[in-house]
């Protein structure tokens, strides 16, 4: 198997030498190249391809933003990462939509290694090279029209409220994924991992969010998603109900606050891949959805036949590029996999799969097929069925409470 090709770019030789020394243990897994300056990187890219490009921001001549813009245009299949010690907001903002991930210098060896490994971890999910390039090129996802309009109104208001902004963003798959991607990178130097949209909004503050949304266009316009309005609305409602169900199950299992937040976010993002495929494939994807509906056929089966990948895999792939936690990307990737449903207690992975199943109104017996309970649980089939009934009850209570 060919090693991943990693390109490191900086304008200081001692930094490149330090990176080379720091990453020596990775030589068995990665083929790494270290070049001095953005122009030298472009010259090398013309000769050979790279799977990941890691660049500094401030460089003479071709700087990091210019390099990443060129990479995004001409080599879109490459993962784009910033590794920089420069934190002036105006300069950082130039890379918000250019870089998949942003890391700050000095970067500990494990953090840098894990970031690159995570970005590469799911690249085998998407068999089509052209589809992979299209997904890598995505820098924003469309929002639901009513929520987009509400957010614009709130941000343009003299009396805009961070709580109301958080309430709006937390209902929308595209907005939530983009904001959490950003706040959990090193763009703004926040130390702790953030799984709550309201926490992310509070940390960034109103002025930064205004700049991100109104000037940088962190959330793309709803018009960029060529899917029928009823389908978009049903997708948004289903995603939010699934998120609420996930949180209800986690609360019933007395999970800690971080796990509850992760369950909610994974539930909200589990169908993110439909936005991804709709954004990159346009009417071709809309036609596949319409045909699946006409035939009363599961959408993920129609997607695999048409594109060689499902929306679950496309969504997980983008989230891995953006540096989301493994537990969330795994839950998104496997939410149609029956073997992910069998467990003794709620995990992020099982919560999403069960909540998605319940909200689609599928019979509970499908979650208790012979042998399923033996895969990942010590429960008997009867005990597992009883646990599912408990979880369904908590989901129904959450649905009635939310009025969704």
mmCIF file with all atom_site columns, C-alpha atoms in Angstrom, residues 86-299:
data_model
loop_
_atom_site.group_PDB
_atom_site.id
_atom_site.type_symbol
_atom_site.label_atom_id
_atom_site.label_alt_id
_atom_site.label_comp_id
_atom_site.label_asym_id
_atom_site.label_entity_id
_atom_site.label_seq_id
_atom_site.pdbx_PDB_ins_code
_atom_site.Cartn_x
_atom_site.Cartn_y
_atom_site.Cartn_z
_atom_site.occupancy
_atom_site.B_iso_or_equiv
_atom_site.pdbx_formal_charge
_atom_site.auth_seq_id
_atom_site.auth_comp_id
_atom_site.auth_asym_id
_atom_site.auth_atom_id
_atom_site.pdbx_PDB_model_num
ATOM 1   C CA . UNK A 1 86  ? 0.712   34.041 13.569  1.00 0.00 ? 86  UNK A CA 1
ATOM 2   C CA . UNK A 1 87  ? -2.621  34.952 15.120  1.00 0.00 ? 87  UNK A CA 1
ATOM 3   C CA . UNK A 1 88  ? -3.623  38.394 13.814  1.00 0.00 ? 88  UNK A CA 1
ATOM 4   C CA . UNK A 1 89  ? -7.374  37.977 13.262  1.00 0.00 ? 89  UNK A CA 1
ATOM 5   C CA . UNK A 1 90  ? -7.509  39.651 9.843   1.00 0.00 ? 90  UNK A CA 1
ATOM 6   C CA . UNK A 1 91  ? -4.867  37.264 8.513   1.00 0.00 ? 91  UNK A CA 1
ATOM 7   C CA . UNK A 1 92  ? -6.388  34.223 10.201  1.00 0.00 ? 92  UNK A CA 1
ATOM 8   C CA . UNK A 1 93  ? -9.777  35.031 8.694   1.00 0.00 ? 93  UNK A CA 1
ATOM 9   C CA . UNK A 1 94  ? -8.292  34.729 5.200   1.00 0.00 ? 94  UNK A CA 1
ATOM 10  C CA . UNK A 1 95  ? -7.836  31.001 5.767   1.00 0.00 ? 95  UNK A CA 1
ATOM 11  C CA . UNK A 1 96  ? -11.155 30.206 7.467   1.00 0.00 ? 96  UNK A CA 1
ATOM 12  C CA . UNK A 1 97  ? -12.650 28.814 4.264   1.00 0.00 ? 97  UNK A CA 1
ATOM 13  C CA . UNK A 1 98  ? -9.355  27.699 2.704   1.00 0.00 ? 98  UNK A CA 1
ATOM 14  C CA . UNK A 1 99  ? -7.998  25.343 5.355   1.00 0.00 ? 99  UNK A CA 1
ATOM 15  C CA . UNK A 1 100 ? -9.641  22.122 6.458   1.00 0.00 ? 100 UNK A CA 1
ATOM 16  C CA . UNK A 1 101 ? -7.848  22.486 9.799   1.00 0.00 ? 101 UNK A CA 1
ATOM 17  C CA . UNK A 1 102 ? -5.758  25.105 11.607  1.00 0.00 ? 102 UNK A CA 1
ATOM 18  C CA . UNK A 1 103 ? -3.022  24.247 14.127  1.00 0.00 ? 103 UNK A CA 1
ATOM 19  C CA . UNK A 1 104 ? -0.964  26.655 16.209  1.00 0.00 ? 104 UNK A CA 1
ATOM 20  C CA . UNK A 1 105 ? 2.789   26.708 16.718  1.00 0.00 ? 105 UNK A CA 1
ATOM 21  C CA . UNK A 1 106 ? 4.368   25.286 18.721  1.00 0.00 ? 106 UNK A CA 1
ATOM 22  C CA . UNK A 1 107 ? 2.330   22.158 18.070  1.00 0.00 ? 107 UNK A CA 1
ATOM 23  C CA . UNK A 1 108 ? 2.982   19.068 20.233  1.00 0.00 ? 108 UNK A CA 1
ATOM 24  C CA . UNK A 1 109 ? 4.034   15.994 18.289  1.00 0.00 ? 109 UNK A CA 1
ATOM 25  C CA . UNK A 1 110 ? 0.945   13.970 19.223  1.00 0.00 ? 110 UNK A CA 1
ATOM 26  C CA . UNK A 1 111 ? -1.463  16.778 18.324  1.00 0.00 ? 111 UNK A CA 1
ATOM 27  C CA . UNK A 1 112 ? 0.108   17.280 14.896  1.00 0.00 ? 112 UNK A CA 1
ATOM 28  C CA . UNK A 1 113 ? 0.333   13.548 14.226  1.00 0.00 ? 113 UNK A CA 1
ATOM 29  C CA . UNK A 1 114 ? -3.268  12.960 15.323  1.00 0.00 ? 114 UNK A CA 1
ATOM 30  C CA . UNK A 1 115 ? -4.611  15.840 13.237  1.00 0.00 ? 115 UNK A CA 1
ATOM 31  C CA . UNK A 1 116 ? -2.996  14.514 10.065  1.00 0.00 ? 116 UNK A CA 1
ATOM 32  C CA . UNK A 1 117 ? -3.938  10.911 10.834  1.00 0.00 ? 117 UNK A CA 1
ATOM 33  C CA . UNK A 1 118 ? -7.555  11.874 11.498  1.00 0.00 ? 118 UNK A CA 1
ATOM 34  C CA . UNK A 1 119 ? -7.791  13.810 8.237   1.00 0.00 ? 119 UNK A CA 1
ATOM 35  C CA . UNK A 1 120 ? -6.490  10.757 6.382   1.00 0.00 ? 120 UNK A CA 1
ATOM 36  C CA . UNK A 1 121 ? -8.377  8.111  8.344   1.00 0.00 ? 121 UNK A CA 1
ATOM 37  C CA . UNK A 1 122 ? -11.539 7.889  6.242   1.00 0.00 ? 122 UNK A CA 1
ATOM 38  C CA . UNK A 1 123 ? -10.178 8.646  2.784   1.00 0.00 ? 123 UNK A CA 1
ATOM 39  C CA . UNK A 1 124 ? -10.843 5.027  1.767   1.00 0.00 ? 124 UNK A CA 1
ATOM 40  C CA . UNK A 1 125 ? -14.576 5.476  2.374   1.00 0.00 ? 125 UNK A CA 1
ATOM 41  C CA . UNK A 1 126 ? -15.114 7.330  -0.893  1.00 0.00 ? 126 UNK A CA 1
ATOM 42  C CA . UNK A 1 127 ? -14.193 5.119  -3.822  1.00 0.00 ? 127 UNK A CA 1
ATOM 43  C CA . UNK A 1 128 ? -14.750 7.740  -6.512  1.00 0.00 ? 128 UNK A CA 1
ATOM 44  C CA . UNK A 1 129 ? -11.715 10.020 -6.935  1.00 0.00 ? 129 UNK A CA 1
ATOM 45  C CA . UNK A 1 130 ? -13.864 12.737 -8.535  1.00 0.00 ? 130 UNK A CA 1
ATOM 46  C CA . UNK A 1 131 ? -16.391 12.677 -5.664  1.00 0.00 ? 131 UNK A CA 1
ATOM 47  C CA . UNK A 1 132 ? -13.546 12.808 -3.149  1.00 0.00 ? 132 UNK A CA 1
ATOM 48  C CA . UNK A 1 133 ? -12.119 15.887 -4.882  1.00 0.00 ? 133 UNK A CA 1
ATOM 49  C CA . UNK A 1 134 ? -15.516 17.591 -4.815  1.00 0.00 ? 134 UNK A CA 1
ATOM 50  C CA . UNK A 1 135 ? -15.964 16.929 -1.100  1.00 0.00 ? 135 UNK A CA 1
ATOM 51  C CA . UNK A 1 136 ? -12.441 18.148 -0.292  1.00 0.00 ? 136 UNK A CA 1
ATOM 52  C CA . UNK A 1 137 ? -13.223 21.377 -2.124  1.00 0.00 ? 137 UNK A CA 1
ATOM 53  C CA . UNK A 1 138 ? -16.258 22.131 0.069   1.00 0.00 ? 138 UNK A CA 1
ATOM 54  C CA . UNK A 1 139 ? -15.602 25.079 2.359   1.00 0.00 ? 139 UNK A CA 1
ATOM 55  C CA . UNK A 1 140 ? -19.141 25.715 3.631   1.00 0.00 ? 140 UNK A CA 1
ATOM 56  C CA . UNK A 1 141 ? -22.480 23.948 3.770   1.00 0.00 ? 141 UNK A CA 1
ATOM 57  C CA . UNK A 1 142 ? -25.911 25.379 2.979   1.00 0.00 ? 142 UNK A CA 1
ATOM 58  C CA . UNK A 1 143 ? -28.341 26.282 5.734   1.00 0.00 ? 143 UNK A CA 1
ATOM 59  C CA . UNK A 1 144 ? -32.098 25.862 5.981   1.00 0.00 ? 144 UNK A CA 1
ATOM 60  C CA . UNK A 1 145 ? -33.792 28.988 4.524   1.00 0.00 ? 145 UNK A CA 1
ATOM 61  C CA . UNK A 1 146 ? -35.959 30.041 7.516   1.00 0.00 ? 146 UNK A CA 1
ATOM 62  C CA . UNK A 1 147 ? -33.085 29.612 9.967   1.00 0.00 ? 147 UNK A CA 1
ATOM 63  C CA . UNK A 1 148 ? -30.669 31.395 7.655   1.00 0.00 ? 148 UNK A CA 1
ATOM 64  C CA . UNK A 1 149 ? -33.050 34.357 7.457   1.00 0.00 ? 149 UNK A CA 1
ATOM 65  C CA . UNK A 1 150 ? -33.507 34.353 11.239  1.00 0.00 ? 150 UNK A CA 1
ATOM 66  C CA . UNK A 1 151 ? -29.749 34.340 11.781  1.00 0.00 ? 151 UNK A CA 1
ATOM 67  C CA . UNK A 1 152 ? -29.180 37.188 9.338   1.00 0.00 ? 152 UNK A CA 1
ATOM 68  C CA . UNK A 1 153 ? -31.862 39.207 11.103  1.00 0.00 ? 153 UNK A CA 1
ATOM 69  C CA . UNK A 1 154 ? -30.368 38.533 14.520  1.00 0.00 ? 154 UNK A CA 1
ATOM 70  C CA . UNK A 1 155 ? -26.832 39.446 13.429  1.00 0.00 ? 155 UNK A CA 1
ATOM 71  C CA . UNK A 1 156 ? -28.006 42.642 11.728  1.00 0.00 ? 156 UNK A CA 1
ATOM 72  C CA . UNK A 1 157 ? -30.050 43.715 14.737  1.00 0.00 ? 157 UNK A CA 1
ATOM 73  C CA . UNK A 1 158 ? -28.751 46.335 17.148  1.00 0.00 ? 158 UNK A CA 1
ATOM 74  C CA . UNK A 1 159 ? -30.136 44.160 19.947  1.00 0.00 ? 159 UNK A CA 1
ATOM 75  C CA . UNK A 1 160 ? -28.769 40.828 18.712  1.00 0.00 ? 160 UNK A CA 1
ATOM 76  C CA . UNK A 1 161 ? -28.530 38.165 21.404  1.00 0.00 ? 161 UNK A CA 1
ATOM 77  C CA . UNK A 1 162 ? -25.895 35.436 21.697  1.00 0.00 ? 162 UNK A CA 1
ATOM 78  C CA . UNK A 1 163 ? -28.512 33.118 23.179  1.00 0.00 ? 163 UNK A CA 1
ATOM 79  C CA . UNK A 1 164 ? -30.828 33.620 20.203  1.00 0.00 ? 164 UNK A CA 1
ATOM 80  C CA . UNK A 1 165 ? -27.912 33.107 17.805  1.00 0.00 ? 165 UNK A CA 1
ATOM 81  C CA . UNK A 1 166 ? -27.083 29.869 19.617  1.00 0.00 ? 166 UNK A CA 1
ATOM 82  C CA . UNK A 1 167 ? -30.718 28.763 19.485  1.00 0.00 ? 167 UNK A CA 1
ATOM 83  C CA . UNK A 1 168 ? -30.826 29.323 15.713  1.00 0.00 ? 168 UNK A CA 1
ATOM 84  C CA . UNK A 1 169 ? -27.475 27.723 14.880  1.00 0.00 ? 169 UNK A CA 1
ATOM 85  C CA . UNK A 1 170 ? -28.136 24.647 17.059  1.00 0.00 ? 170 UNK A CA 1
ATOM 86  C CA . UNK A 1 171 ? -31.177 23.790 14.930  1.00 0.00 ? 171 UNK A CA 1
ATOM 87  C CA . UNK A 1 172 ? -29.268 23.737 11.648  1.00 0.00 ? 172 UNK A CA 1
ATOM 88  C CA . UNK A 1 173 ? -26.935 20.977 10.452  1.00 0.00 ? 173 UNK A CA 1
ATOM 89  C CA . UNK A 1 174 ? -24.865 23.132 8.097   1.00 0.00 ? 174 UNK A CA 1
ATOM 90  C CA . UNK A 1 175 ? -24.408 26.018 10.519  1.00 0.00 ? 175 UNK A CA 1
ATOM 91  C CA . UNK A 1 176 ? -23.585 23.768 13.485  1.00 0.00 ? 176 UNK A CA 1
ATOM 92  C CA . UNK A 1 177 ? -20.972 21.739 11.620  1.00 0.00 ? 177 UNK A CA 1
ATOM 93  C CA . UNK A 1 178 ? -19.214 24.824 10.251  1.00 0.00 ? 178 UNK A CA 1
ATOM 94  C CA . UNK A 1 179 ? -19.164 26.637 13.591  1.00 0.00 ? 179 UNK A CA 1
ATOM 95  C CA . UNK A 1 180 ? -17.970 23.638 15.616  1.00 0.00 ? 180 UNK A CA 1
ATOM 96  C CA . UNK A 1 181 ? -15.310 22.862 13.021  1.00 0.00 ? 181 UNK A CA 1
ATOM 97  C CA . UNK A 1 182 ? -13.958 26.362 13.465  1.00 0.00 ? 182 UNK A CA 1
ATOM 98  C CA . UNK A 1 183 ? -14.171 26.681 17.232  1.00 0.00 ? 183 UNK A CA 1
ATOM 99  C CA . UNK A 1 184 ? -12.443 23.317 17.770  1.00 0.00 ? 184 UNK A CA 1
ATOM 100 C CA . UNK A 1 185 ? -9.519  24.188 15.533  1.00 0.00 ? 185 UNK A CA 1
ATOM 101 C CA . UNK A 1 186 ? -6.758  26.518 16.729  1.00 0.00 ? 186 UNK A CA 1
ATOM 102 C CA . UNK A 1 187 ? -8.126  29.453 14.708  1.00 0.00 ? 187 UNK A CA 1
ATOM 103 C CA . UNK A 1 188 ? -9.060  31.287 17.885  1.00 0.00 ? 188 UNK A CA 1
ATOM 104 C CA . UNK A 1 189 ? -6.732  29.607 20.377  1.00 0.00 ? 189 UNK A CA 1
ATOM 105 C CA . UNK A 1 190 ? -9.469  28.039 22.493  1.00 0.00 ? 190 UNK A CA 1
ATOM 106 C CA . UNK A 1 191 ? -7.994  25.379 24.753  1.00 0.00 ? 191 UNK A CA 1
ATOM 107 C CA . UNK A 1 192 ? -10.874 22.988 25.498  1.00 0.00 ? 192 UNK A CA 1
ATOM 108 C CA . UNK A 1 193 ? -12.863 20.850 23.074  1.00 0.00 ? 193 UNK A CA 1
ATOM 109 C CA . UNK A 1 194 ? -16.317 22.341 22.502  1.00 0.00 ? 194 UNK A CA 1
ATOM 110 C CA . UNK A 1 195 ? -19.308 20.108 21.714  1.00 0.00 ? 195 UNK A CA 1
ATOM 111 C CA . UNK A 1 196 ? -22.076 22.580 22.544  1.00 0.00 ? 196 UNK A CA 1
ATOM 112 C CA . UNK A 1 197 ? -23.159 25.118 19.924  1.00 0.00 ? 197 UNK A CA 1
ATOM 113 C CA . UNK A 1 198 ? -24.280 27.576 22.614  1.00 0.00 ? 198 UNK A CA 1
ATOM 114 C CA . UNK A 1 199 ? -20.865 27.301 24.278  1.00 0.00 ? 199 UNK A CA 1
ATOM 115 C CA . UNK A 1 200 ? -19.157 27.891 20.920  1.00 0.00 ? 200 UNK A CA 1
ATOM 116 C CA . UNK A 1 201 ? -21.268 30.984 20.251  1.00 0.00 ? 201 UNK A CA 1
ATOM 117 C CA . UNK A 1 202 ? -20.529 32.357 23.722  1.00 0.00 ? 202 UNK A CA 1
ATOM 118 C CA . UNK A 1 203 ? -16.780 31.797 23.340  1.00 0.00 ? 203 UNK A CA 1
ATOM 119 C CA . UNK A 1 204 ? -16.594 33.532 19.958  1.00 0.00 ? 204 UNK A CA 1
ATOM 120 C CA . UNK A 1 205 ? -18.822 36.483 20.829  1.00 0.00 ? 205 UNK A CA 1
ATOM 121 C CA . UNK A 1 206 ? -21.218 38.479 18.687  1.00 0.00 ? 206 UNK A CA 1
ATOM 122 C CA . UNK A 1 207 ? -18.679 40.584 16.800  1.00 0.00 ? 207 UNK A CA 1
ATOM 123 C CA . UNK A 1 208 ? -16.563 37.621 15.684  1.00 0.00 ? 208 UNK A CA 1
ATOM 124 C CA . UNK A 1 209 ? -19.672 35.719 14.594  1.00 0.00 ? 209 UNK A CA 1
ATOM 125 C CA . UNK A 1 210 ? -20.881 38.751 12.646  1.00 0.00 ? 210 UNK A CA 1
ATOM 126 C CA . UNK A 1 211 ? -17.563 38.887 10.795  1.00 0.00 ? 211 UNK A CA 1
ATOM 127 C CA . UNK A 1 212 ? -17.589 35.141 10.131  1.00 0.00 ? 212 UNK A CA 1
ATOM 128 C CA . UNK A 1 213 ? -21.145 35.068 8.835   1.00 0.00 ? 213 UNK A CA 1
ATOM 129 C CA . UNK A 1 214 ? -21.588 38.439 7.140   1.00 0.00 ? 214 UNK A CA 1
ATOM 130 C CA . UNK A 1 215 ? -18.065 39.021 5.791   1.00 0.00 ? 215 UNK A CA 1
ATOM 131 C CA . UNK A 1 216 ? -16.395 35.611 5.532   1.00 0.00 ? 216 UNK A CA 1
ATOM 132 C CA . UNK A 1 217 ? -19.693 33.829 4.675   1.00 0.00 ? 217 UNK A CA 1
ATOM 133 C CA . UNK A 1 218 ? -18.932 30.887 6.953   1.00 0.00 ? 218 UNK A CA 1
ATOM 134 C CA . UNK A 1 219 ? -22.453 29.604 6.247   1.00 0.00 ? 219 UNK A CA 1
ATOM 135 C CA . UNK A 1 220 ? -23.333 29.462 2.577   1.00 0.00 ? 220 UNK A CA 1
ATOM 136 C CA . UNK A 1 221 ? -26.656 30.637 1.198   1.00 0.00 ? 221 UNK A CA 1
ATOM 137 C CA . UNK A 1 222 ? -29.565 28.164 1.158   1.00 0.00 ? 222 UNK A CA 1
ATOM 138 C CA . UNK A 1 223 ? -29.846 28.776 -2.590  1.00 0.00 ? 223 UNK A CA 1
ATOM 139 C CA . UNK A 1 224 ? -26.637 26.797 -3.089  1.00 0.00 ? 224 UNK A CA 1
ATOM 140 C CA . UNK A 1 225 ? -28.449 23.516 -2.306  1.00 0.00 ? 225 UNK A CA 1
ATOM 141 C CA . UNK A 1 226 ? -30.499 22.408 -5.360  1.00 0.00 ? 226 UNK A CA 1
ATOM 142 C CA . UNK A 1 227 ? -32.920 20.169 -3.440  1.00 0.00 ? 227 UNK A CA 1
ATOM 143 C CA . UNK A 1 228 ? -36.698 20.663 -3.222  1.00 0.00 ? 228 UNK A CA 1
ATOM 144 C CA . UNK A 1 229 ? -37.809 22.875 -0.355  1.00 0.00 ? 229 UNK A CA 1
ATOM 145 C CA . UNK A 1 230 ? -40.004 20.196 1.319   1.00 0.00 ? 230 UNK A CA 1
ATOM 146 C CA . UNK A 1 231 ? -37.076 17.769 1.280   1.00 0.00 ? 231 UNK A CA 1
ATOM 147 C CA . UNK A 1 232 ? -34.745 20.314 2.856   1.00 0.00 ? 232 UNK A CA 1
ATOM 148 C CA . UNK A 1 233 ? -37.299 21.126 5.559   1.00 0.00 ? 233 UNK A CA 1
ATOM 149 C CA . UNK A 1 234 ? -37.953 17.465 6.350   1.00 0.00 ? 234 UNK A CA 1
ATOM 150 C CA . UNK A 1 235 ? -34.200 16.833 6.521   1.00 0.00 ? 235 UNK A CA 1
ATOM 151 C CA . UNK A 1 236 ? -33.747 19.660 9.003   1.00 0.00 ? 236 UNK A CA 1
ATOM 152 C CA . UNK A 1 237 ? -36.669 18.531 11.169  1.00 0.00 ? 237 UNK A CA 1
ATOM 153 C CA . UNK A 1 238 ? -35.525 14.887 11.147  1.00 0.00 ? 238 UNK A CA 1
ATOM 154 C CA . UNK A 1 239 ? -31.956 15.847 12.080  1.00 0.00 ? 239 UNK A CA 1
ATOM 155 C CA . UNK A 1 240 ? -33.115 17.978 14.995  1.00 0.00 ? 240 UNK A CA 1
ATOM 156 C CA . UNK A 1 241 ? -35.510 15.319 16.313  1.00 0.00 ? 241 UNK A CA 1
ATOM 157 C CA . UNK A 1 242 ? -32.740 12.717 16.068  1.00 0.00 ? 242 UNK A CA 1
ATOM 158 C CA . UNK A 1 243 ? -30.429 15.024 18.030  1.00 0.00 ? 243 UNK A CA 1
ATOM 159 C CA . UNK A 1 244 ? -33.054 15.512 20.742  1.00 0.00 ? 244 UNK A CA 1
ATOM 160 C CA . UNK A 1 245 ? -33.642 11.748 20.935  1.00 0.00 ? 245 UNK A CA 1
ATOM 161 C CA . UNK A 1 246 ? -29.894 11.149 21.274  1.00 0.00 ? 246 UNK A CA 1
ATOM 162 C CA . UNK A 1 247 ? -29.647 13.629 24.115  1.00 0.00 ? 247 UNK A CA 1
ATOM 163 C CA . UNK A 1 248 ? -32.704 12.144 25.849  1.00 0.00 ? 248 UNK A CA 1
ATOM 164 C CA . UNK A 1 249 ? -31.178 8.657  25.784  1.00 0.00 ? 249 UNK A CA 1
ATOM 165 C CA . UNK A 1 250 ? -27.830 9.961  27.054  1.00 0.00 ? 250 UNK A CA 1
ATOM 166 C CA . UNK A 1 251 ? -29.562 11.831 29.883  1.00 0.00 ? 251 UNK A CA 1
ATOM 167 C CA . UNK A 1 252 ? -31.566 8.716  30.804  1.00 0.00 ? 252 UNK A CA 1
ATOM 168 C CA . UNK A 1 253 ? -28.304 6.766  30.987  1.00 0.00 ? 253 UNK A CA 1
ATOM 169 C CA . UNK A 1 254 ? -26.810 9.502  33.216  1.00 0.00 ? 254 UNK A CA 1
ATOM 170 C CA . UNK A 1 255 ? -24.008 10.197 30.752  1.00 0.00 ? 255 UNK A CA 1
ATOM 171 C CA . UNK A 1 256 ? -21.681 13.096 31.564  1.00 0.00 ? 256 UNK A CA 1
ATOM 172 C CA . UNK A 1 257 ? -22.226 16.532 30.053  1.00 0.00 ? 257 UNK A CA 1
ATOM 173 C CA . UNK A 1 258 ? -19.602 16.102 27.330  1.00 0.00 ? 258 UNK A CA 1
ATOM 174 C CA . UNK A 1 259 ? -21.135 12.826 26.155  1.00 0.00 ? 259 UNK A CA 1
ATOM 175 C CA . UNK A 1 260 ? -24.620 14.342 26.139  1.00 0.00 ? 260 UNK A CA 1
ATOM 176 C CA . UNK A 1 261 ? -23.347 17.212 23.982  1.00 0.00 ? 261 UNK A CA 1
ATOM 177 C CA . UNK A 1 262 ? -21.540 14.800 21.648  1.00 0.00 ? 262 UNK A CA 1
ATOM 178 C CA . UNK A 1 263 ? -24.704 12.692 21.304  1.00 0.00 ? 263 UNK A CA 1
ATOM 179 C CA . UNK A 1 264 ? -26.749 15.774 20.398  1.00 0.00 ? 264 UNK A CA 1
ATOM 180 C CA . UNK A 1 265 ? -24.206 17.037 17.866  1.00 0.00 ? 265 UNK A CA 1
ATOM 181 C CA . UNK A 1 266 ? -23.745 13.612 16.253  1.00 0.00 ? 266 UNK A CA 1
ATOM 182 C CA . UNK A 1 267 ? -27.516 13.252 15.979  1.00 0.00 ? 267 UNK A CA 1
ATOM 183 C CA . UNK A 1 268 ? -27.822 16.689 14.412  1.00 0.00 ? 268 UNK A CA 1
ATOM 184 C CA . UNK A 1 269 ? -25.016 15.941 11.934  1.00 0.00 ? 269 UNK A CA 1
ATOM 185 C CA . UNK A 1 270 ? -25.851 12.313 11.116  1.00 0.00 ? 270 UNK A CA 1
ATOM 186 C CA . UNK A 1 271 ? -27.414 13.222 7.747   1.00 0.00 ? 271 UNK A CA 1
ATOM 187 C CA . UNK A 1 272 ? -24.857 15.927 6.995   1.00 0.00 ? 272 UNK A CA 1
ATOM 188 C CA . UNK A 1 273 ? -23.787 13.877 3.976   1.00 0.00 ? 273 UNK A CA 1
ATOM 189 C CA . UNK A 1 274 ? -27.071 14.680 2.221   1.00 0.00 ? 274 UNK A CA 1
ATOM 190 C CA . UNK A 1 275 ? -26.075 18.355 2.302   1.00 0.00 ? 275 UNK A CA 1
ATOM 191 C CA . UNK A 1 276 ? -22.599 17.346 1.132   1.00 0.00 ? 276 UNK A CA 1
ATOM 192 C CA . UNK A 1 277 ? -23.831 15.265 -1.818  1.00 0.00 ? 277 UNK A CA 1
ATOM 193 C CA . UNK A 1 278 ? -26.495 17.812 -2.688  1.00 0.00 ? 278 UNK A CA 1
ATOM 194 C CA . UNK A 1 279 ? -23.905 20.592 -2.682  1.00 0.00 ? 279 UNK A CA 1
ATOM 195 C CA . UNK A 1 280 ? -21.335 18.811 -4.856  1.00 0.00 ? 280 UNK A CA 1
ATOM 196 C CA . UNK A 1 281 ? -23.589 16.761 -7.157  1.00 0.00 ? 281 UNK A CA 1
ATOM 197 C CA . UNK A 1 282 ? -26.542 19.113 -7.525  1.00 0.00 ? 282 UNK A CA 1
ATOM 198 C CA . UNK A 1 283 ? -29.415 17.928 -9.702  1.00 0.00 ? 283 UNK A CA 1
ATOM 199 C CA . UNK A 1 284 ? -27.811 14.524 -10.172 1.00 0.00 ? 284 UNK A CA 1
ATOM 200 C CA . UNK A 1 285 ? -28.230 13.867 -6.467  1.00 0.00 ? 285 UNK A CA 1
ATOM 201 C CA . UNK A 1 286 ? -31.736 15.333 -6.413  1.00 0.00 ? 286 UNK A CA 1
ATOM 202 C CA . UNK A 1 287 ? -32.710 12.894 -9.182  1.00 0.00 ? 287 UNK A CA 1
ATOM 203 C CA . UNK A 1 288 ? -31.379 9.911  -7.218  1.00 0.00 ? 288 UNK A CA 1
ATOM 204 C CA . UNK A 1 289 ? -33.360 10.992 -4.145  1.00 0.00 ? 289 UNK A CA 1
ATOM 205 C CA . UNK A 1 290 ? -36.532 11.406 -6.194  1.00 0.00 ? 290 UNK A CA 1
ATOM 206 C CA . UNK A 1 291 ? -36.119 7.974  -7.776  1.00 0.00 ? 291 UNK A CA 1
ATOM 207 C CA . UNK A 1 292 ? -35.485 6.338  -4.399  1.00 0.00 ? 292 UNK A CA 1
ATOM 208 C CA . UNK A 1 293 ? -38.650 7.936  -3.069  1.00 0.00 ? 293 UNK A CA 1
ATOM 209 C CA . UNK A 1 294 ? -40.637 6.806  -6.111  1.00 0.00 ? 294 UNK A CA 1
ATOM 210 C CA . UNK A 1 295 ? -39.433 3.228  -5.651  1.00 0.00 ? 295 UNK A CA 1
ATOM 211 C CA . UNK A 1 296 ? -39.852 3.387  -1.850  1.00 0.00 ? 296 UNK A CA 1
ATOM 212 C CA . UNK A 1 297 ? -36.226 2.325  -1.595  1.00 0.00 ? 297 UNK A CA 1
ATOM 213 C CA . UNK A 1 298 ? -33.732 3.194  1.185   1.00 0.00 ? 298 UNK A CA 1
ATOM 214 C CA . UNK A 1 299 ? -31.832 6.302  0.140   1.00 0.00 ? 299 UNK A CA 1
#
